[in-house]
Amino acid sequence: MGAADAVPGVSGGTIALITGIYDRLIGAFTSADPALVRRVLAALVGDRGDLRVVFRELDGAFLLALGAGIATAILTVTRVLHVGLESFPVLTYGFFFGLIAASAVVLRDELRLDTAARAVAGVAGVVVAFVASGSASAALGESVVATAAAGAIAVSAMILPGISGSLLLVILGQYERMTSALSAFVDALLALATGGPVSTVLDTGVPVVAFIAGGVVGLLTVAHTVRAALAARREATLAFLVGLVVGALRAPVVRVGEEVPAWTTAVLGEFAVAAVVGALVVLGVERAAGGIDID
């Protein structure tokens, strides 16, 4: 799941479906709410034995194993992608374009536009993602609050098959910045182990901690909101989510335009080849999953 969550267009929720842990994942995530946090805090200052009860209710062993795997994969995959974004931006964003385009194709059966409300929701999703893909980077900025907000939005998408949290970071213009920040933080930690300065760890750790904190808030709030929306207005919510994927196709194109002087034939060829590779990856994952069904 970590490897998938690190790549725009491939959903960690899809991998959860393939491996048969999706239902358990949803149960564990939605059991985490403000009331549970209060119980944990009360147990810390009161009866520590209550922590074991909360741990079991939260399916803590499962989440610890899952979290360790996700963290390991994200640390390795994002480093590779960071190098790709720095050294081969056209190929990397072309790959992302293919991932996103194929994700939209995979989710086509989830899109129902047979009522006015669903059609409006789908169009709204396309418009929101399309507009945000062009202006969100400058609008959102790089403050701690903006980073936490990006973390909340991205992590909340992790529970949805077909919708990628990293894709939302690309739309928000935060993907390259966060992969760079994570790589810098890991480098600072490695340097600290060999005598490097603590100040570098603290400086590079600020955006990473802010993102993680936002992710925790997202799991406690936004993720529940998304699940509630799916339960109340499933078709309209899915139309909006799939619309986001379609509108997000603008994001990689915009990012490449920021990296190259002009769209030459050579640039377009590199972009297209990488896009085909990305599309094949998603279609292969979808085939392994036997189709995507967001329930």
Short mmCIF file of C-alpha atoms in Angstrom, two decimals:
data_model
loop_
_atom_site.label_atom_id
_atom_site.label_comp_id
_atom_site.label_asym_id
_atom_site.label_seq_id
_atom_site.Cartn_x
_atom_site.Cartn_y
_atom_site.Cartn_z
CA MET A 1 0.00 0.00 0.00
CA GLY A 2 2.84 2.39 0.76
CA ALA A 3 4.34 1.98 -2.70
CA ALA A 4 0.95 2.65 -4.27
CA ASP A 5 0.21 5.63 -2.04
CA ALA A 6 3.52 7.21 -3.03
CA VAL A 7 2.62 7.15 -6.75
CA PRO A 8 -0.06 9.48 -8.18
CA GLY A 9 -2.80 7.52 -9.93
CA VAL A 10 -2.38 4.24 -8.05
CA SER A 11 -4.50 3.91 -4.92
CA GLY A 12 -3.42 2.23 -1.71
CA GLY A 13 -7.07 1.26 -1.29
CA THR A 14 -6.82 -0.76 -4.52
CA ILE A 15 -3.85 -2.69 -3.12
CA ALA A 16 -5.86 -3.31 0.05
CA LEU A 17 -8.57 -4.89 -2.12
CA ILE A 18 -6.04 -7.08 -3.93
CA THR A 19 -4.52 -8.34 -0.68
CA GLY A 20 -7.90 -8.91 0.98
CA ILE A 21 -7.44 -6.46 3.87
CA TYR A 22 -9.76 -3.66 2.72
CA ASP A 23 -12.66 -4.40 5.09
CA ARG A 24 -10.30 -4.71 8.04
CA LEU A 25 -8.56 -1.49 7.02
CA ILE A 26 -11.83 0.47 6.90
CA GLY A 27 -12.91 -0.97 10.24
CA ALA A 28 -9.64 0.03 11.89
CA PHE A 29 -9.58 3.54 10.41
CA THR A 30 -13.20 4.38 11.18
CA SER A 31 -12.84 3.12 14.75
CA ALA A 32 -10.39 5.98 15.33
CA ASP A 33 -12.43 9.00 16.37
CA PRO A 34 -12.14 11.88 18.86
CA ALA A 35 -13.83 9.80 21.56
CA LEU A 36 -11.15 7.14 21.24
CA VAL A 37 -8.40 9.78 21.47
CA ARG A 38 -9.97 11.06 24.71
CA ARG A 39 -10.00 7.51 26.08
CA VAL A 40 -6.31 7.14 25.28
CA LEU A 41 -5.46 10.40 27.02
CA ALA A 42 -7.54 9.41 30.03
CA ALA A 43 -5.78 6.04 30.22
CA LEU A 44 -2.37 7.70 30.08
CA VAL A 45 -3.10 9.66 33.25
CA GLY A 46 -5.29 6.98 34.83
CA ASP A 47 -5.52 3.21 34.44
CA ARG A 48 -2.86 2.15 31.94
CA GLY A 49 -4.66 -1.16 31.54
CA ASP A 50 -7.31 0.65 29.50
CA LEU A 51 -4.68 1.24 26.83
CA ARG A 52 -4.66 -2.49 26.04
CA VAL A 53 -8.43 -2.42 25.59
CA VAL A 54 -8.24 0.56 23.24
CA PHE A 55 -5.35 -1.05 21.36
CA ARG A 56 -7.47 -4.14 20.68
CA GLU A 57 -10.52 -2.08 19.67
CA LEU A 58 -8.37 -0.14 17.24
CA ASP A 59 -6.89 -3.38 15.83
CA GLY A 60 -3.53 -1.96 16.88
CA ALA A 61 -1.36 -4.94 15.88
CA PHE A 62 -2.76 -4.81 12.35
CA LEU A 63 -2.26 -1.05 12.08
CA LEU A 64 1.30 -1.25 13.43
CA ALA A 65 2.26 -3.89 10.86
CA LEU A 66 0.50 -1.96 8.10
CA GLY A 67 2.06 1.33 9.16
CA ALA A 68 5.56 -0.15 9.23
CA GLY A 69 5.13 -1.51 5.72
CA ILE A 70 3.66 1.72 4.38
CA ALA A 71 6.38 3.86 5.98
CA THR A 72 9.17 1.65 4.61
CA ALA A 73 7.75 1.69 1.09
CA ILE A 74 7.04 5.43 1.08
CA LEU A 75 10.58 6.22 2.26
CA THR A 76 12.10 4.20 -0.57
CA VAL A 77 9.67 4.93 -3.41
CA THR A 78 9.48 8.69 -2.79
CA ARG A 79 13.28 8.89 -2.87
CA VAL A 80 13.31 7.29 -6.32
CA LEU A 81 10.51 9.56 -7.50
CA HIS A 82 12.30 12.61 -6.07
CA VAL A 83 15.34 11.76 -8.19
CA GLY A 84 13.07 11.30 -11.18
CA LEU A 85 11.39 14.66 -10.66
CA GLU A 86 14.75 16.38 -10.27
CA SER A 87 16.58 14.68 -13.13
CA PHE A 88 13.87 13.45 -15.53
CA PRO A 89 10.79 15.66 -15.01
CA VAL A 90 9.27 15.04 -18.44
CA LEU A 91 9.44 11.27 -18.13
CA THR A 92 8.28 11.29 -14.52
CA TYR A 93 5.29 13.56 -15.10
CA GLY A 94 4.49 11.68 -18.29
CA PHE A 95 4.42 8.51 -16.21
CA PHE A 96 2.08 10.24 -13.75
CA PHE A 97 -0.18 11.34 -16.63
CA GLY A 98 -0.53 7.72 -17.76
CA LEU A 99 -1.27 6.58 -14.22
CA ILE A 100 -3.99 9.20 -13.83
CA ALA A 101 -5.54 8.62 -17.27
CA ALA A 102 -5.71 4.87 -16.77
CA SER A 103 -7.22 5.40 -13.30
CA ALA A 104 -10.03 7.38 -14.89
CA VAL A 105 -10.63 4.53 -17.34
CA VAL A 106 -10.59 1.95 -14.54
CA LEU A 107 -13.16 3.96 -12.58
CA ARG A 108 -15.50 4.48 -15.54
CA ASP A 109 -17.99 1.89 -14.24
CA GLU A 110 -18.28 3.82 -10.98
CA LEU A 111 -19.39 6.97 -12.82
CA ARG A 112 -23.14 7.39 -13.09
CA LEU A 113 -24.38 10.61 -14.70
CA ASP A 114 -28.00 9.59 -15.18
CA THR A 115 -29.42 12.31 -12.91
CA ALA A 116 -28.89 16.06 -12.75
CA ALA A 117 -27.31 15.86 -9.28
CA ARG A 118 -24.78 13.25 -10.38
CA ALA A 119 -23.94 15.13 -13.57
CA VAL A 120 -23.38 18.33 -11.60
CA ALA A 121 -21.20 16.48 -9.09
CA GLY A 122 -19.09 14.95 -11.86
CA VAL A 123 -18.62 18.27 -13.66
CA ALA A 124 -17.81 19.95 -10.34
CA GLY A 125 -15.08 17.38 -9.67
CA VAL A 126 -13.52 17.98 -13.09
CA VAL A 127 -13.65 21.76 -12.69
CA VAL A 128 -12.23 21.75 -9.14
CA ALA A 129 -9.29 19.52 -10.09
CA PHE A 130 -8.66 21.32 -13.39
CA VAL A 131 -8.60 24.78 -11.78
CA ALA A 132 -6.62 23.63 -8.75
CA SER A 133 -4.05 21.91 -10.95
CA GLY A 134 -3.10 25.24 -12.44
CA SER A 135 -3.20 27.56 -9.46
CA ALA A 136 -3.17 25.55 -6.23
CA SER A 137 0.60 25.49 -5.87
CA ALA A 138 0.84 29.27 -5.59
CA ALA A 139 -2.44 29.64 -3.71
CA LEU A 140 -1.79 27.00 -1.06
CA GLY A 141 1.79 28.03 -0.37
CA GLU A 142 4.35 26.26 1.79
CA SER A 143 3.34 27.23 5.32
CA VAL A 144 2.98 24.71 8.14
CA VAL A 145 -0.80 25.10 7.98
CA ALA A 146 -0.83 24.47 4.22
CA THR A 147 1.34 21.40 4.67
CA ALA A 148 -0.93 20.02 7.38
CA ALA A 149 -3.98 20.66 5.17
CA ALA A 150 -2.32 18.80 2.28
CA GLY A 151 -1.59 15.88 4.62
CA ALA A 152 -5.19 15.75 5.83
CA ILE A 153 -6.56 15.70 2.29
CA ALA A 154 -4.03 13.20 0.92
CA VAL A 155 -4.19 10.66 3.75
CA SER A 156 -7.99 10.70 3.83
CA ALA A 157 -7.98 9.47 0.21
CA MET A 158 -5.93 6.42 1.17
CA ILE A 159 -9.05 4.48 2.15
CA LEU A 160 -10.70 4.85 -1.27
CA PRO A 161 -9.95 2.30 -4.00
CA GLY A 162 -9.09 4.09 -7.22
CA ILE A 163 -8.50 7.53 -5.65
CA SER A 164 -4.85 8.28 -4.91
CA GLY A 165 -3.68 10.55 -2.10
CA SER A 166 -0.55 11.37 -4.09
CA LEU A 167 -2.77 12.39 -7.00
CA LEU A 168 -4.41 14.96 -4.71
CA LEU A 169 -0.96 16.24 -3.76
CA VAL A 170 -0.16 16.69 -7.46
CA ILE A 171 -3.42 18.61 -7.92
CA LEU A 172 -2.56 20.80 -4.92
CA GLY A 173 0.93 21.42 -6.26
CA GLN A 174 2.47 19.86 -3.14
CA TYR A 175 3.77 16.52 -4.43
CA GLU A 176 7.25 17.52 -5.54
CA ARG A 177 7.73 19.68 -2.44
CA MET A 178 6.75 16.88 -0.05
CA THR A 179 8.90 14.22 -1.74
CA SER A 180 11.82 16.66 -1.56
CA ALA A 181 11.09 17.45 2.10
CA LEU A 182 10.91 13.77 3.02
CA SER A 183 14.19 12.99 1.25
CA ALA A 184 15.90 15.90 3.00
CA PHE A 185 14.58 14.76 6.38
CA VAL A 186 15.81 11.19 5.87
CA ASP A 187 19.22 12.49 4.77
CA ALA A 188 19.39 14.65 7.91
CA LEU A 189 18.58 11.65 10.11
CA LEU A 190 21.28 9.57 8.43
CA ALA A 191 23.76 12.41 8.85
CA LEU A 192 22.83 12.71 12.52
CA ALA A 193 23.75 9.05 13.03
CA THR A 194 27.25 9.84 11.79
CA GLY A 195 27.69 13.03 13.80
CA GLY A 196 25.66 15.52 11.80
CA PRO A 197 23.95 18.54 13.40
CA VAL A 198 20.63 18.19 15.23
CA SER A 199 19.54 21.58 13.86
CA THR A 200 19.32 20.16 10.33
CA VAL A 201 17.03 17.38 11.53
CA LEU A 202 14.78 19.91 13.25
CA ASP A 203 14.67 22.23 10.25
CA THR A 204 13.91 19.51 7.71
CA GLY A 205 11.53 17.74 10.06
CA VAL A 206 9.04 20.61 10.35
CA PRO A 207 7.15 19.98 7.05
CA VAL A 208 7.24 16.20 7.56
CA VAL A 209 5.79 16.45 11.08
CA ALA A 210 3.19 18.96 9.90
CA PHE A 211 2.16 16.64 7.06
CA ILE A 212 1.87 13.63 9.39
CA ALA A 213 -0.11 15.66 11.93
CA GLY A 214 -2.46 16.75 9.16
CA GLY A 215 -2.79 13.13 8.06
CA VAL A 216 -3.85 12.07 11.55
CA VAL A 217 -6.45 14.83 11.62
CA GLY A 218 -7.59 13.74 8.17
CA LEU A 219 -8.15 10.17 9.32
CA LEU A 220 -10.17 11.43 12.28
CA THR A 221 -12.26 13.89 10.27
CA VAL A 222 -12.06 14.03 6.48
CA ALA A 223 -11.98 10.26 6.01
CA HIS A 224 -15.13 9.90 8.09
CA THR A 225 -16.78 12.67 6.07
CA VAL A 226 -15.95 10.94 2.80
CA ARG A 227 -17.30 7.63 4.04
CA ALA A 228 -20.47 9.33 5.30
CA ALA A 229 -20.91 11.03 1.92
CA LEU A 230 -20.54 7.69 0.16
CA ALA A 231 -23.14 6.18 2.47
CA ALA A 232 -25.61 9.05 2.01
CA ARG A 233 -25.13 9.96 -1.67
CA ARG A 234 -22.91 7.25 -3.09
CA GLU A 235 -23.42 7.87 -6.81
CA ALA A 236 -23.03 11.65 -6.61
CA THR A 237 -19.95 11.35 -4.38
CA LEU A 238 -18.36 8.85 -6.76
CA ALA A 239 -19.12 11.12 -9.70
CA PHE A 240 -17.30 13.96 -7.94
CA LEU A 241 -14.31 11.73 -7.05
CA VAL A 242 -13.98 10.36 -10.58
CA GLY A 243 -14.33 13.92 -11.87
CA LEU A 244 -11.34 14.87 -9.72
CA VAL A 245 -9.28 12.17 -11.44
CA VAL A 246 -10.28 13.39 -14.92
CA GLY A 247 -9.61 17.04 -14.09
CA ALA A 248 -6.26 16.13 -12.58
CA LEU A 249 -4.92 15.20 -16.03
CA ARG A 250 -4.02 18.86 -16.36
CA ALA A 251 -1.59 18.76 -13.43
CA PRO A 252 1.29 16.75 -15.01
CA VAL A 253 1.00 18.80 -18.21
CA VAL A 254 1.23 22.06 -16.25
CA ARG A 255 4.21 20.79 -14.25
CA VAL A 256 6.10 19.80 -17.42
CA GLY A 257 5.33 23.21 -18.88
CA GLU A 258 7.05 24.71 -15.84
CA GLU A 259 10.13 22.54 -16.39
CA VAL A 260 10.75 22.93 -20.15
CA PRO A 261 11.00 26.03 -22.39
CA ALA A 262 8.52 24.63 -24.93
CA TRP A 263 6.59 21.49 -25.89
CA THR A 264 8.86 20.24 -28.68
CA THR A 265 8.36 17.00 -30.60
CA ALA A 266 11.06 15.35 -28.48
CA VAL A 267 9.44 16.45 -25.22
CA LEU A 268 6.02 15.27 -26.40
CA GLY A 269 7.49 11.92 -27.44
CA GLU A 270 9.14 11.35 -24.05
CA PHE A 271 5.95 12.35 -22.28
CA ALA A 272 3.82 10.01 -24.41
CA VAL A 273 6.07 6.97 -23.98
CA ALA A 274 6.20 7.43 -20.22
CA ALA A 275 2.41 7.90 -20.15
CA VAL A 276 1.89 4.56 -21.91
CA VAL A 277 4.10 2.84 -19.33
CA GLY A 278 2.16 4.46 -16.48
CA ALA A 279 -1.16 3.45 -17.99
CA LEU A 280 -0.01 -0.16 -18.32
CA VAL A 281 0.96 -0.20 -14.64
CA VAL A 282 -2.52 0.87 -13.51
CA LEU A 283 -4.29 -1.47 -15.92
CA GLY A 284 -2.12 -4.31 -14.61
CA VAL A 285 -3.03 -3.49 -11.01
CA GLU A 286 -6.71 -3.27 -11.93
CA ARG A 287 -6.54 -6.63 -13.67
CA ALA A 288 -4.92 -8.21 -10.62
CA ALA A 289 -7.69 -6.73 -8.44
CA GLY A 290 -10.36 -8.17 -10.69
CA GLY A 291 -11.93 -4.74 -11.12
CA ILE A 292 -12.49 -1.84 -8.75
CA ASP A 293 -15.69 -1.49 -6.75
CA ILE A 294 -15.98 1.27 -4.16
CA ASP A 295 -18.58 0.20 -1.57
#
